[in-house]
mmCIF file of C-alpha atoms in Angstrom:
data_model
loop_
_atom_site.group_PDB
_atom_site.id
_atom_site.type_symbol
_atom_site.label_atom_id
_atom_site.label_comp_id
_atom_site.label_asym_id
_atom_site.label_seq_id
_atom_site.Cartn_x
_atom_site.Cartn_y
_atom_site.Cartn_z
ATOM 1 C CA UNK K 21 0.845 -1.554 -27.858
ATOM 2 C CA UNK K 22 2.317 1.167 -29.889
ATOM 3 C CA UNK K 23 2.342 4.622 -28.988
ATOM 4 C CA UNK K 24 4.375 7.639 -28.052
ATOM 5 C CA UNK K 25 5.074 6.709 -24.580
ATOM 6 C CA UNK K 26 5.803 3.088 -25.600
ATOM 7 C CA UNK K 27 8.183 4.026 -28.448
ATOM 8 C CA UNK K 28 10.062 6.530 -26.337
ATOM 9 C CA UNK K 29 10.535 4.066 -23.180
ATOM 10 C CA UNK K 30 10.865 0.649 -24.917
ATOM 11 C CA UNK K 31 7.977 -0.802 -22.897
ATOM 12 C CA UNK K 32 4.956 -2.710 -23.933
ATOM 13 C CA UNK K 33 1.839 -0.804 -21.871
ATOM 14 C CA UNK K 34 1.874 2.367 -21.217
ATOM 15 C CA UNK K 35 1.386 1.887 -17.717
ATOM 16 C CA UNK K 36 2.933 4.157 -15.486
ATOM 17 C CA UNK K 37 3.239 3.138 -11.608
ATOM 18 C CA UNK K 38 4.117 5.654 -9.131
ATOM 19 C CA UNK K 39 4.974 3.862 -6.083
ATOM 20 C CA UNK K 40 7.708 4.174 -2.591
ATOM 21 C CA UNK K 41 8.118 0.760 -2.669
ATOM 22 C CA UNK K 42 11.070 -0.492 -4.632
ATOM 23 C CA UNK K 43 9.182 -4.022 -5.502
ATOM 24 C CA UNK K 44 6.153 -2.375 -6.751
ATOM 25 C CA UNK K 45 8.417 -0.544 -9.214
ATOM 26 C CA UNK K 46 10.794 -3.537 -10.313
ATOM 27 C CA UNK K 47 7.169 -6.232 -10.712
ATOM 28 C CA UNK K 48 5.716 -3.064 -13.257
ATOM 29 C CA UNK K 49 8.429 -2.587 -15.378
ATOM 30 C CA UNK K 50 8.963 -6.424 -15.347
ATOM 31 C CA UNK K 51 5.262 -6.835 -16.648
ATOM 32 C CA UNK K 52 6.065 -4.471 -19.719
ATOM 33 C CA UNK K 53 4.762 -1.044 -18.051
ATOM 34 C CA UNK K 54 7.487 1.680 -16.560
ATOM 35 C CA UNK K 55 8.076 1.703 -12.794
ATOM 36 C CA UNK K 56 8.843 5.105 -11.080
ATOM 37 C CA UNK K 57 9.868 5.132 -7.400
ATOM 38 C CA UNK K 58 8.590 8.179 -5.154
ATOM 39 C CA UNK K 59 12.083 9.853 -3.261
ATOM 40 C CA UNK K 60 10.097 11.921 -0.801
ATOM 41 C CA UNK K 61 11.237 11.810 2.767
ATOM 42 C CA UNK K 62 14.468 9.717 1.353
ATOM 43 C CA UNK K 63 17.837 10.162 3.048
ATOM 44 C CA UNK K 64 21.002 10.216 0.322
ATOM 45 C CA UNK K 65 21.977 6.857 1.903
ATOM 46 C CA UNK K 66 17.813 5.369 1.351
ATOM 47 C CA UNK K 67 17.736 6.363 -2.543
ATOM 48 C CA UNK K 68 21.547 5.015 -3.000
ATOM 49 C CA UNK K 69 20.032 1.540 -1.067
ATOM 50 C CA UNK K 70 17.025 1.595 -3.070
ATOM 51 C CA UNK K 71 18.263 2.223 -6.643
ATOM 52 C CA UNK K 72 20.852 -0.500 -5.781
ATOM 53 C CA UNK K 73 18.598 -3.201 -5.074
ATOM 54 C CA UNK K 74 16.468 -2.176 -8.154
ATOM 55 C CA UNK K 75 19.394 -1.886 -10.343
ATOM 56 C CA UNK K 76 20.098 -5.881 -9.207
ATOM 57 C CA UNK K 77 16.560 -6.428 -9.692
ATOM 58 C CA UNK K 78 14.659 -5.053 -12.604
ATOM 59 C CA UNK K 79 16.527 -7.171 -15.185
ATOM 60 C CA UNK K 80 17.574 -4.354 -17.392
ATOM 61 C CA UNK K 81 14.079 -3.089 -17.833
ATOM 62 C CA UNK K 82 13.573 0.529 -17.513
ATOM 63 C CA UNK K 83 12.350 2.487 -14.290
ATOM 64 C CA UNK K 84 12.468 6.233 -13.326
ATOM 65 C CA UNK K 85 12.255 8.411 -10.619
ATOM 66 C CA UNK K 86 9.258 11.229 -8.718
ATOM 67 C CA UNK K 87 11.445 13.936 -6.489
ATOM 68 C CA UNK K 88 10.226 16.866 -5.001
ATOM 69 C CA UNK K 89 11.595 19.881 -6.264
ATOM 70 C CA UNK K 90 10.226 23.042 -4.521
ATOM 71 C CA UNK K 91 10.026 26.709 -5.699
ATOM 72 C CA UNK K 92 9.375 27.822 -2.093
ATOM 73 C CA UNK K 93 10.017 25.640 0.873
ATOM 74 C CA UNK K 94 10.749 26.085 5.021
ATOM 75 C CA UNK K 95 14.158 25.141 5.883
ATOM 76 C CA UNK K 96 14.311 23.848 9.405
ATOM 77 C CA UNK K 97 17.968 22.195 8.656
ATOM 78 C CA UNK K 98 20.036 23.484 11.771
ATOM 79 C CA UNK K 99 17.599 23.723 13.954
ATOM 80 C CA UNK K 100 17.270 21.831 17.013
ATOM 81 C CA UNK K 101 13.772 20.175 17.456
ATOM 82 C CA UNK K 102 11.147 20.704 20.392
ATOM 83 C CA UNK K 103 7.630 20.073 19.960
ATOM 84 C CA UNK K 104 6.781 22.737 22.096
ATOM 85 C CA UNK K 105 8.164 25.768 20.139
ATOM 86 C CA UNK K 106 7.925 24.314 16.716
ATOM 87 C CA UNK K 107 3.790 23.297 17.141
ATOM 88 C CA UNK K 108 1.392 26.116 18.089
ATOM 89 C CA UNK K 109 -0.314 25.215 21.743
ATOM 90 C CA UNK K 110 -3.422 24.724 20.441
ATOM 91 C CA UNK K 111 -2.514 22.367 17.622
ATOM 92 C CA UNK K 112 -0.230 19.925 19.865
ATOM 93 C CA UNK K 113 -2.853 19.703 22.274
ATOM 94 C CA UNK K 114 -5.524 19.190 19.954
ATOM 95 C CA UNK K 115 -3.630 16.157 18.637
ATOM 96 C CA UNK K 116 -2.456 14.951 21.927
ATOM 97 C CA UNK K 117 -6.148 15.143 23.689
ATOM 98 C CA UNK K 118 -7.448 13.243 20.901
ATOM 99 C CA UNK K 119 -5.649 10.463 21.199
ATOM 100 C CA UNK K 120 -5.181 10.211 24.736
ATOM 101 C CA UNK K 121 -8.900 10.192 25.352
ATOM 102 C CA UNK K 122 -9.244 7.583 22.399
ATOM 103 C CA UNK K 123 -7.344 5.222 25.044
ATOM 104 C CA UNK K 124 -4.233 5.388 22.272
ATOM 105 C CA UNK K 125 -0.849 4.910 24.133
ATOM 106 C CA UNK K 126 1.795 7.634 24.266
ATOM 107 C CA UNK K 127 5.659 7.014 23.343
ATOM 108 C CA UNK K 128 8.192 7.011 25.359
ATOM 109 C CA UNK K 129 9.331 10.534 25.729
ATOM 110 C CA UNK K 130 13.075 10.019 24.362
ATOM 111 C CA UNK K 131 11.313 7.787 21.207
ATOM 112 C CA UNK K 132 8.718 10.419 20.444
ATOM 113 C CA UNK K 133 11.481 13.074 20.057
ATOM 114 C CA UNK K 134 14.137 10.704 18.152
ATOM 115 C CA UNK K 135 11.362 9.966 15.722
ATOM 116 C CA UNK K 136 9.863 13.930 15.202
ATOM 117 C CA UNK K 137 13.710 15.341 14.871
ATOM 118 C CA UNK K 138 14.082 12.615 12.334
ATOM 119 C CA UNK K 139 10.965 13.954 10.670
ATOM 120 C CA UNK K 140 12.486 17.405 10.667
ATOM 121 C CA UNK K 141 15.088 16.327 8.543
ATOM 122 C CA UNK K 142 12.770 14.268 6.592
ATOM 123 C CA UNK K 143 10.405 16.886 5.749
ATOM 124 C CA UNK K 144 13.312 19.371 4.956
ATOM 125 C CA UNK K 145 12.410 19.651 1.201
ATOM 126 C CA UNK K 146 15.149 22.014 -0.060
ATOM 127 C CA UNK K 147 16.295 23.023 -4.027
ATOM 128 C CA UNK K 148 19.395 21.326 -1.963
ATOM 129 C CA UNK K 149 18.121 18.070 -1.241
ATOM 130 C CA UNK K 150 16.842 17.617 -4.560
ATOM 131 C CA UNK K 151 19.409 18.071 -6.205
ATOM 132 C CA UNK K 152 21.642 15.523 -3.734
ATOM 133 C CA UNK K 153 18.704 13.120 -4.782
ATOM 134 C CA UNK K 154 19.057 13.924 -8.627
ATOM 135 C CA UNK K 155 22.991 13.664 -8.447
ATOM 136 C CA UNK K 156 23.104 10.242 -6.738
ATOM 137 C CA UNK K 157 20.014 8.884 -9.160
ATOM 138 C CA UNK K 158 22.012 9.862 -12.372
ATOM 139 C CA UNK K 159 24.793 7.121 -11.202
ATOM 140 C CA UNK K 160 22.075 4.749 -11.836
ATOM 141 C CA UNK K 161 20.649 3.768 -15.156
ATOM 142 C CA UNK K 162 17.101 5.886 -14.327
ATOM 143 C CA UNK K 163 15.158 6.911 -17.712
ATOM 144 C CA UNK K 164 12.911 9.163 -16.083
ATOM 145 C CA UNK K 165 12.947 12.107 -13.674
ATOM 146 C CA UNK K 166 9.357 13.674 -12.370
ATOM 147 C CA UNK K 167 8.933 16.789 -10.295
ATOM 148 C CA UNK K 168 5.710 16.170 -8.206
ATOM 149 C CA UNK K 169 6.278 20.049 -7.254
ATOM 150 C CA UNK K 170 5.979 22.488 -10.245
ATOM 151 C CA UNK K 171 7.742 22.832 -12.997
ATOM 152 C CA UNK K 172 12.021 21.574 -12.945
ATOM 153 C CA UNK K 173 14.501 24.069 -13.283
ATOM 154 C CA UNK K 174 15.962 24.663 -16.666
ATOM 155 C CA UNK K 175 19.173 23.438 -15.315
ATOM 156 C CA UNK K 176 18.399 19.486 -14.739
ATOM 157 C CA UNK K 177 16.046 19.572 -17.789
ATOM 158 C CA UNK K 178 19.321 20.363 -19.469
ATOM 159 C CA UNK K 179 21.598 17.841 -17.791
ATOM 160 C CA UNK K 180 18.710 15.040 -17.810
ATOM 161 C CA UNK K 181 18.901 15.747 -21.864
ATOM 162 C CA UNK K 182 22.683 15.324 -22.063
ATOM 163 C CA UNK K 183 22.218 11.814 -20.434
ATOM 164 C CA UNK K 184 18.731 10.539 -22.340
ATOM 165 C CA UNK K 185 17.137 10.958 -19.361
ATOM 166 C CA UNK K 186 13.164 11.896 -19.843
ATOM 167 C CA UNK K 187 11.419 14.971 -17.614
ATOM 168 C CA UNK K 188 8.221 15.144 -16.685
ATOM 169 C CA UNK K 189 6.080 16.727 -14.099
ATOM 170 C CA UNK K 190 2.596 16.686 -13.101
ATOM 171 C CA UNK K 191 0.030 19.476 -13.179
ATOM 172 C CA UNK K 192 -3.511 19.643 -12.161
ATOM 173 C CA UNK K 193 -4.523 22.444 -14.168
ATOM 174 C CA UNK K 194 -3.326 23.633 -18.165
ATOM 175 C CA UNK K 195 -1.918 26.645 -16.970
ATOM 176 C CA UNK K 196 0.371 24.571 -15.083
ATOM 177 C CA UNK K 197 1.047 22.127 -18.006
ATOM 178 C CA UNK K 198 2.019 24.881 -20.212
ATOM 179 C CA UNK K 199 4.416 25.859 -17.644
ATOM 180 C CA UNK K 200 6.110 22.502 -18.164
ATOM 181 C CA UNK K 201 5.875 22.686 -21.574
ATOM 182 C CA UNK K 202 7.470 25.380 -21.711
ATOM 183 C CA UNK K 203 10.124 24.377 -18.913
ATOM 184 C CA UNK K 204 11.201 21.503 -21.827
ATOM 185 C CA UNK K 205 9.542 18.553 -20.167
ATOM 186 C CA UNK K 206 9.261 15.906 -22.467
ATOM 187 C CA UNK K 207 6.105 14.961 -21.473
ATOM 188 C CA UNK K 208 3.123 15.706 -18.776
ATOM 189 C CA UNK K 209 1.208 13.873 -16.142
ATOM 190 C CA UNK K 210 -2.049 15.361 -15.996
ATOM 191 C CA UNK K 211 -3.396 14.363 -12.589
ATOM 192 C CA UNK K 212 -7.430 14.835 -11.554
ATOM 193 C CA UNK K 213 -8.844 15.555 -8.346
ATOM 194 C CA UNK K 214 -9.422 11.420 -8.047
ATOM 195 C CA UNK K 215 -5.984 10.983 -7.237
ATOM 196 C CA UNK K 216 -4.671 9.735 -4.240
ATOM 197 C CA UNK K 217 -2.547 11.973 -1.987
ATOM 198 C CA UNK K 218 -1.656 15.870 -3.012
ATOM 199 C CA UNK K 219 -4.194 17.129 -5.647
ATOM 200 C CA UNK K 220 -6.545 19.225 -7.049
ATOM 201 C CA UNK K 221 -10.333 19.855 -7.480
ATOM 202 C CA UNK K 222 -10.984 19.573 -11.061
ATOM 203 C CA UNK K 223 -12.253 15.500 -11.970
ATOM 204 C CA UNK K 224 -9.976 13.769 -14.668
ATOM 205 C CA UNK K 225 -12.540 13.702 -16.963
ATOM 206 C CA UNK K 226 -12.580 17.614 -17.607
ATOM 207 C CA UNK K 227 -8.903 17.794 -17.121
ATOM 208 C CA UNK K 228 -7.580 15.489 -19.393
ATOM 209 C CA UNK K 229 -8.483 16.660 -22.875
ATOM 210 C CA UNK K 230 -7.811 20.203 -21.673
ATOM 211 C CA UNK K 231 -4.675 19.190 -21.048
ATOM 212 C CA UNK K 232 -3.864 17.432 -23.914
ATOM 213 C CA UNK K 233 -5.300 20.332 -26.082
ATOM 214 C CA UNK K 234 -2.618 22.721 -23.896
ATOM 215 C CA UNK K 235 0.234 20.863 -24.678
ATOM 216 C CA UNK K 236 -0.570 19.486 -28.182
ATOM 217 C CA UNK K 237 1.924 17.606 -30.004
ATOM 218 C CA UNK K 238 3.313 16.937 -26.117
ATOM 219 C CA UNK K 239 2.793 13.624 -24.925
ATOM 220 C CA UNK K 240 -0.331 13.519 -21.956
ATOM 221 C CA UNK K 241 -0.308 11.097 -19.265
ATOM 222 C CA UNK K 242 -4.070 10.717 -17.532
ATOM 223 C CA UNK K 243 -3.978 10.356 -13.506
ATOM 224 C CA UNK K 244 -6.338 10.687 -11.035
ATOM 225 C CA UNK K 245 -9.075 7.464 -10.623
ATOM 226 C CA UNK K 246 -7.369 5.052 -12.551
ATOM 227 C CA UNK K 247 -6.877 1.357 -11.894
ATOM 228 C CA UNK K 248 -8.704 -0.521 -14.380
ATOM 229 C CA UNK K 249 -8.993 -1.141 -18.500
ATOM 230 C CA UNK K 250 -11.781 0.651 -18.461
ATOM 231 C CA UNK K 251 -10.424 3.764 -17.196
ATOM 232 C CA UNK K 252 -7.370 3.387 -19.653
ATOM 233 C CA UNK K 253 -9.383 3.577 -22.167
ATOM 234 C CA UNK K 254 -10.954 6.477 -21.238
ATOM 235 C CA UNK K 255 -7.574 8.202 -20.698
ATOM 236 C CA UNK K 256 -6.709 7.571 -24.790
ATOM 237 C CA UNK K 257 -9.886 7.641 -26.277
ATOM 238 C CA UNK K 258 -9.353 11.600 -24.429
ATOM 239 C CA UNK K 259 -6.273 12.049 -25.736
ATOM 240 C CA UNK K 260 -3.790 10.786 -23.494
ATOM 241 C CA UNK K 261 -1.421 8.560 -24.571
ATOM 242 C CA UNK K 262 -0.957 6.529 -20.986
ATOM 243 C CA UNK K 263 -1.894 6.631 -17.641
ATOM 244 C CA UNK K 264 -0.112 7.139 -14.192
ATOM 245 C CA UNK K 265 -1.743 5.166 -11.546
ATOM 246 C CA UNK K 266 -0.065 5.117 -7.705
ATOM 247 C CA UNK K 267 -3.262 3.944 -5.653
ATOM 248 C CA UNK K 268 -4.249 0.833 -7.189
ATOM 249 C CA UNK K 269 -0.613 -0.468 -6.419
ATOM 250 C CA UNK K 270 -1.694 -0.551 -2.759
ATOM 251 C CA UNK K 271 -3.560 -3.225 -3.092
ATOM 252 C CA UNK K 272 -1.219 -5.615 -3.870
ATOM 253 C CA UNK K 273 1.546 -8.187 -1.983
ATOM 254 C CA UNK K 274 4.269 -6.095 -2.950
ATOM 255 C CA UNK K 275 2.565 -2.800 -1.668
ATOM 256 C CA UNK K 276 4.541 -0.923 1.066
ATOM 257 C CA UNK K 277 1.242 -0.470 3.792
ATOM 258 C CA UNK K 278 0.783 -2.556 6.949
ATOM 259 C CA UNK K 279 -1.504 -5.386 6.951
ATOM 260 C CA UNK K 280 -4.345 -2.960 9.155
ATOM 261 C CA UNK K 281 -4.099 -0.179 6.657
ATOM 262 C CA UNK K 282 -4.770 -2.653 3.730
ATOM 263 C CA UNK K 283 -7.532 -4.099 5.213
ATOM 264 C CA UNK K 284 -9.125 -0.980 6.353
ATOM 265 C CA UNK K 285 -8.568 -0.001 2.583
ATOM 266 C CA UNK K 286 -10.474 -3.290 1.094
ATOM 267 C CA UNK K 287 -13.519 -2.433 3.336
ATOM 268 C CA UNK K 288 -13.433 1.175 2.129
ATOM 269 C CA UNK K 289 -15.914 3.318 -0.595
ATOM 270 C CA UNK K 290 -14.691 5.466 -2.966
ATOM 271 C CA UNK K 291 -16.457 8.386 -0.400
ATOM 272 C CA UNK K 292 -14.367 7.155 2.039
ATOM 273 C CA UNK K 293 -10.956 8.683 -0.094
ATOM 274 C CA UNK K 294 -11.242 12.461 1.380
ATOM 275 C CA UNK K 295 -10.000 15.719 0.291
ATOM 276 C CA UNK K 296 -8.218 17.025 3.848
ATOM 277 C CA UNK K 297 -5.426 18.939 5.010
ATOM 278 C CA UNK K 298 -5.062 17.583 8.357
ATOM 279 C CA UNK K 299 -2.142 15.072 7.423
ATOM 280 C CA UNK K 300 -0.075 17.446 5.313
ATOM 281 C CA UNK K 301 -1.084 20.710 5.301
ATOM 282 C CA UNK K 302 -2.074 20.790 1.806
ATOM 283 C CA UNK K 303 -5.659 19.107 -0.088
ATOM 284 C CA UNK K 304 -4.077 15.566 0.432
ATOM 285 C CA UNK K 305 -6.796 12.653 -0.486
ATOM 286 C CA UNK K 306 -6.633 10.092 2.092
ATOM 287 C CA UNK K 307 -8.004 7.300 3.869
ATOM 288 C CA UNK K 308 -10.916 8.574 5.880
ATOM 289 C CA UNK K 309 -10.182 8.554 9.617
ATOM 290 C CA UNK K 310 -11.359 9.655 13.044
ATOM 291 C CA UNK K 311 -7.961 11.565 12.702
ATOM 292 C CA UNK K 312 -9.354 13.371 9.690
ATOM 293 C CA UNK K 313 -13.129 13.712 10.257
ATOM 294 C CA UNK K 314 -11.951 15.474 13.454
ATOM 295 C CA UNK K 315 -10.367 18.569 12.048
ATOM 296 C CA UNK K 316 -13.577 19.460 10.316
ATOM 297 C CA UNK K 317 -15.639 19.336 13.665
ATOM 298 C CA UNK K 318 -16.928 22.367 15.166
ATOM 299 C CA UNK K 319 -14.308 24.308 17.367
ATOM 300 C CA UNK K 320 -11.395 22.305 15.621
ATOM 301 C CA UNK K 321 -8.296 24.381 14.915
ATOM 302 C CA UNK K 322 -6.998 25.729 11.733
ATOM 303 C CA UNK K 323 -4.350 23.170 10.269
ATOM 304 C CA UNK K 324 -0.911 23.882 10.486
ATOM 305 C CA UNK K 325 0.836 25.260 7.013
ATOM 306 C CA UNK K 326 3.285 22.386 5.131
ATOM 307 C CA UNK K 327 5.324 20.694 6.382
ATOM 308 C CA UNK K 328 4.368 21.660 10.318
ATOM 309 C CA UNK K 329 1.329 19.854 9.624
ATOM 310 C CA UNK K 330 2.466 16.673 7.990
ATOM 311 C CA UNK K 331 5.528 16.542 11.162
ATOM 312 C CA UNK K 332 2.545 17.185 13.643
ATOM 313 C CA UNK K 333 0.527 13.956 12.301
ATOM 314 C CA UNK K 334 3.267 11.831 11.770
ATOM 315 C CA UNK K 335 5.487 12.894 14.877
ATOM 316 C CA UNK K 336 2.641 13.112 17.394
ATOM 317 C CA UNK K 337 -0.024 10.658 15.521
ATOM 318 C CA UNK K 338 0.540 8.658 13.152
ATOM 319 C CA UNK K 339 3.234 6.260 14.912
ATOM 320 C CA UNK K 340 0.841 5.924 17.963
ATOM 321 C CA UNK K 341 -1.888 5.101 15.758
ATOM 322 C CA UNK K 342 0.074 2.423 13.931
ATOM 323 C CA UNK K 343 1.605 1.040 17.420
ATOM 324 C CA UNK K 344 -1.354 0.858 18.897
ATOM 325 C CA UNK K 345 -3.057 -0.209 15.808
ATOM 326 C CA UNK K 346 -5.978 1.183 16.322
ATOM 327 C CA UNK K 347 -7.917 1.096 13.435
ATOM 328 C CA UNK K 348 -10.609 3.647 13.407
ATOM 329 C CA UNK K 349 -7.076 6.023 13.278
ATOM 330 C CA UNK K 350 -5.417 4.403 10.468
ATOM 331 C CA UNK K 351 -5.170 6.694 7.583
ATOM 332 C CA UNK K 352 -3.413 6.814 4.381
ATOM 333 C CA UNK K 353 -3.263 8.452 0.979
ATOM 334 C CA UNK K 354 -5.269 6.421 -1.000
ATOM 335 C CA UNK K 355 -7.599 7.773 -4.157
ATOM 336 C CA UNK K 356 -11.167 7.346 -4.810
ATOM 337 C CA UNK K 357 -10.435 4.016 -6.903
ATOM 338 C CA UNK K 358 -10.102 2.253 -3.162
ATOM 339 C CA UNK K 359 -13.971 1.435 -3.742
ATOM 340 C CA UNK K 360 -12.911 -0.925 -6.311
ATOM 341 C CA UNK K 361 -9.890 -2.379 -4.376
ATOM 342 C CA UNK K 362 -11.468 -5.233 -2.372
ATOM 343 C CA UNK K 363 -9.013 -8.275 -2.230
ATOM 344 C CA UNK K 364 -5.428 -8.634 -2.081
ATOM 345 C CA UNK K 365 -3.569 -9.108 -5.521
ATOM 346 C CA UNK K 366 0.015 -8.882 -7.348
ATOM 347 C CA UNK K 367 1.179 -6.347 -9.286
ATOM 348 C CA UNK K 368 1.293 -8.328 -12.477
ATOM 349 C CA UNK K 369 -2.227 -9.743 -12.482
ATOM 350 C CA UNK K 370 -2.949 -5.766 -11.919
ATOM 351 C CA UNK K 371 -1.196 -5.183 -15.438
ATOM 352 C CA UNK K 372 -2.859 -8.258 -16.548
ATOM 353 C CA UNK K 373 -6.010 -7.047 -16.095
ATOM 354 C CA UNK K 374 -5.912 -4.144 -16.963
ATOM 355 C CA UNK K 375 -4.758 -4.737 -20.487
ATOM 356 C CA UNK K 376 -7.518 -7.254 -20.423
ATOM 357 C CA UNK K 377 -10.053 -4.886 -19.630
ATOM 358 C CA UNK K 378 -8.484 -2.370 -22.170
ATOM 359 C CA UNK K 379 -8.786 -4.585 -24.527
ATOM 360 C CA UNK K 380 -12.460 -5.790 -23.903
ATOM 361 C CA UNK K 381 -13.398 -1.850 -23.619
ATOM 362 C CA UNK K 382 -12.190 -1.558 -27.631
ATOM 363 C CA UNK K 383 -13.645 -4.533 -28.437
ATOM 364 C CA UNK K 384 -17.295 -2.808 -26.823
ATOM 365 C CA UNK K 385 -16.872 0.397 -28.191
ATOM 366 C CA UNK K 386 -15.806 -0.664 -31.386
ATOM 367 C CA UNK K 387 -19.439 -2.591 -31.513
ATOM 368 C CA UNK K 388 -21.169 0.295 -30.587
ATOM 369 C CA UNK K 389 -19.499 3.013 -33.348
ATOM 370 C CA UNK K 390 -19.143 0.469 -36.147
#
């Protein structure tokens, strides 16, 4: 294909696959799209291991990078972890009833509290930490750097420019593109309520061409429900000139999620991808759960404010769950596509097919226009 986005990364589809697993991101770039590995929750020494083994790995082909760069954020660094002062009462023991009356085993005291200080650290999103992430990337040859949180600071814009490196970010609403625009991002992920983890409430369909219309002659990436041709070709014929999947990359051998999750995720609808903030604290579209349908029951308590939420799940649920593997539990963000994910496959025949698809969607419509 020819396009912007193929022209200015040297690719052949403009595929882009947002993924935290390192061979997700090698197998897409290898199959002619662009591979961009998710940082968040990395420690210096994880991104310095991962971009090393992708560096020996991708065969020279071009990859990029999603950090988190807040505008606000908590700091907890310093601060010595206990459950019991950082969790509300009534929170903790919401989480810790539920699963000990769903017969799910507790940790070991010691392991629980290695595991949630960890997560402390983890969750400590900082302008500090992002920028120890960006520094340590920029050894590597990346091509791309994209803030999942807002628009980036003038400053990296600026130093990502010196070294050809591309900036992006993503936005869920124009005002938000413009911002990015404006912030000198070379390009913008425009990212529908579909989508799979953090997100909005306005459907890709209404959001892309507003969007591109924003931003015009900027560059529009459509995200947010796609994983086939079909849906490709919905994302140019609107304007976009490429599309940012993450969820349909689940579905595959190379995929980071356990064998239950996966399987939980092939017998799944696309009702079945909910809108909650019970894992993060923010509207994060997940894997529907008796985790999640619980905090919308009657008499449930308010969910915590991010990142106290997302350490309460993980720290006090998730790793129980997953133990225990009990799989009416097992969540995970996942978007509404996961109706159509119903079989394991690899990430090239993904590409494959989806260029297939593309192509037979062109063929269709050019039949039906003349």
């Amino acid at each position: 294909m020819k396009n912007a986005m193929c022209e200015m990364f040297g690719i052949e589809v403009p595929i882009f696959a947002f993924s935290h697993c390192r061979d997700v991101v090698v197998e897409v770039s290898k199959a002619g799209g662009f591979g961009v590995l998710g940082m968040a929750r990395m420690s210096p020494e994880r991104v310095r291991e991962e971009l090393r083994w992708i560096d020996a790995h991708i065969e020279g082909r071009p990859y990029g990078i999603d950090v988190l760069m807040p505008t606000t954020y908590q700091d907890f660094g310093g601060h010595k972890f206990d459950a019991e002062q950082l969790f509300p009462r009534r929170q903790l023991e919401f989480v810790r009833t539920m699963l000990d009356e769903a017969g799910v085993p507790p940790l070991p005291p010691d392991e629980a509290h290695a595991i949630e200080t960890a997560l402390v650290s983890q969750f400590n999103f900082t302008p500090q930490e992002s920028a120890e992430m960006i520094e340590i990337a920029m050894e590597h040859p990346i091509k791309l750097i994209v803030n999942a949180l807002g628009s980036p600071p003038p400053s990296l814009v600026e130093r990502a420019h010196a070294r050809g490196i591309k900036v992006a970010a993503l936005a869920g609403a124009p005002k938000h593109a413009l911002r990015h625009k404006q912030a000198g991002c070379d390009f913008v992920i425009a990212v529908g309520t579909e989508a799979g983890g953090h997100t909005g409430h306005v459907t890709s369909m209404v959001l892309w061409p507003r969007i591109v219309d924003a931003v015009a002659p900027l560059p529009v990436l459509g995200g947010g429900g796609v994983g086939r041709g079909r849906q490709m070709a919905a994302a140019l014929a609107l304007g976009c000139e490429g599309v940012w999947c993450g969820s349909v990359w689940l579905k595959t051998a190379q995929s980071e999620v356990t064998p239950e999750i996966k399987a939980k995720m092939f017998e799944a609808g696309s009702e079945d991808a909910v809108l909650t903030r019970s894992v993060t604290g923010k509207p994060c579209r997940t894997l529907r759960s008796r985790f999640t349908d619980a905090w919308d029951e009657p008499g449930a308590p308010e969910t915590l404010p991010a990142p106290l939420q997302a350490i309460l799940w993980w720290g006090q649920g998730r790793t129980r769950v997953e133990r225990a593997r009990v799989k009416d539990f097992l969540t995970y963000p996942v978007g509404q596509i996961v109706g159509d994910m119903t079989e394991e496959t690899s990430v090239r025949q993904v590409v494959y097919e989806m260029m297939s698809e593309l192509v037979e969607a062109k063929d269709r419509l050019n039949g039906v226009v003349g």
